Amino acid sequence: MVLKRLRKVLQGFVEKVERVVQKAAEKATTKTISEKDVDEFLQDLLMELIESDVAFETAEKLVEELRKRLVGLQVPRGADTRKILEGKVHEALVELLKTGWRHIDLVSEAKEKCRRGEPLVIVFLGVNGVGKTTTIAKFAYMFKKAGLTPVIAAADTFRAGAQEQLRLHAERVGAVFVGGRYGADPASVAYDAIQMAKSRGYCVVLVDTAGRMHTDIDLMEELRKIVRVAKPDYKVLVVDALTGNDAVEQAKFFDEAVGVDFVVLTKFDADAKGGTAISVVDAIKKPILFLGVGQRYEDLEPMEPEKLVAKLLS
């Protein structure tokens, strides 16, 4: 599906190794892959990774990791060369995507906090247009489906229409909506939502924030204030799979500004390349835990490294 051009390069390398193994078979039962054997393949691979939206630094890192795994590898005569070599590529990609990755059961965590009289608080970060509002609605749907009524805090009091969009989503999924007037203090909206959740026994608060970039100093300070006031359990960065290296820069910026706990990668169903996922994880050493794979509320999938790599290489 994605990174499919990588498979073409890999196929060429497989054929080359098979020829070398066949030639070596006249003298020995195995062939040890040399530096010379992999050089051309790794150069081609580097270019294909970059073409697939993998950041240059990440692509170089992957290539060097593969060099370590391939040079000195012994390929027996008659072995399934493709399976052996594809396995090495698969291992390297999975290892990278597992950076910081752990299974997080948000529903169980919310229930546990609720028993202590506290809601699970999640603040969502990201620039405009990445699908942040829809992602919040998907999280609300996930919690509601598990029997928990979430509170959605519309702390984006800056963008026209932001409140109305979230209010509509809240009505559709059965969430409680807390908003504020246009231009109101966003941190106060988050605070009010958390206090409501505590007083009424709601177990989850999902806080929307205004989309922003580092060029807007006032908005960035506002975001830091929201985080200070809300004291979230998780700060979730939402990035668009189609934005390539822009997503990497966004991830670095938000992580440096307020810290990111995990990433939701949206529009993954439309991503024709797949490099964004690899690059974002490598850039901030924080995991992607969910993938947005459609427009429906249920189109939110947990990210599992092994399954994702299998999809990237399919």
Coordinates of N, CA and C in Angstrom, one line a residue, residues 32 51 143 178 208 222 288 308:
T32 N 28.0 -15.0 2.6 CA 27.9 -13.9 3.5 C 27.8 -12.6 2.8
E51 N 11.7 10.0 -0.9 CA 10.6 10.3 -1.8 C 9.3 9.9 -1.2
F143 N -15.1 6.8 24.2 CA -15.5 6.7 25.6 C -17.0 6.5 25.8
V178 N -19.0 22.0 26.9 CA -18.7 23.2 27.7 C -18.0 24.2 26.8
D208 N -10.3 20.9 23.6 CA -9.8 21.4 22.3 C -9.0 22.6 22.5
E222 N -0.9 31.2 25.5 CA -2.2 30.7 25.9 C -2.2 29.2 26.0
I288 N 3.1 7.1 18.1 CA 1.8 7.2 17.5 C 1.0 6.1 18.2
L308 N 1.3 -2.0 11.5 CA 1.5 -0.9 10.7 C 2.6 -1.1 9.7

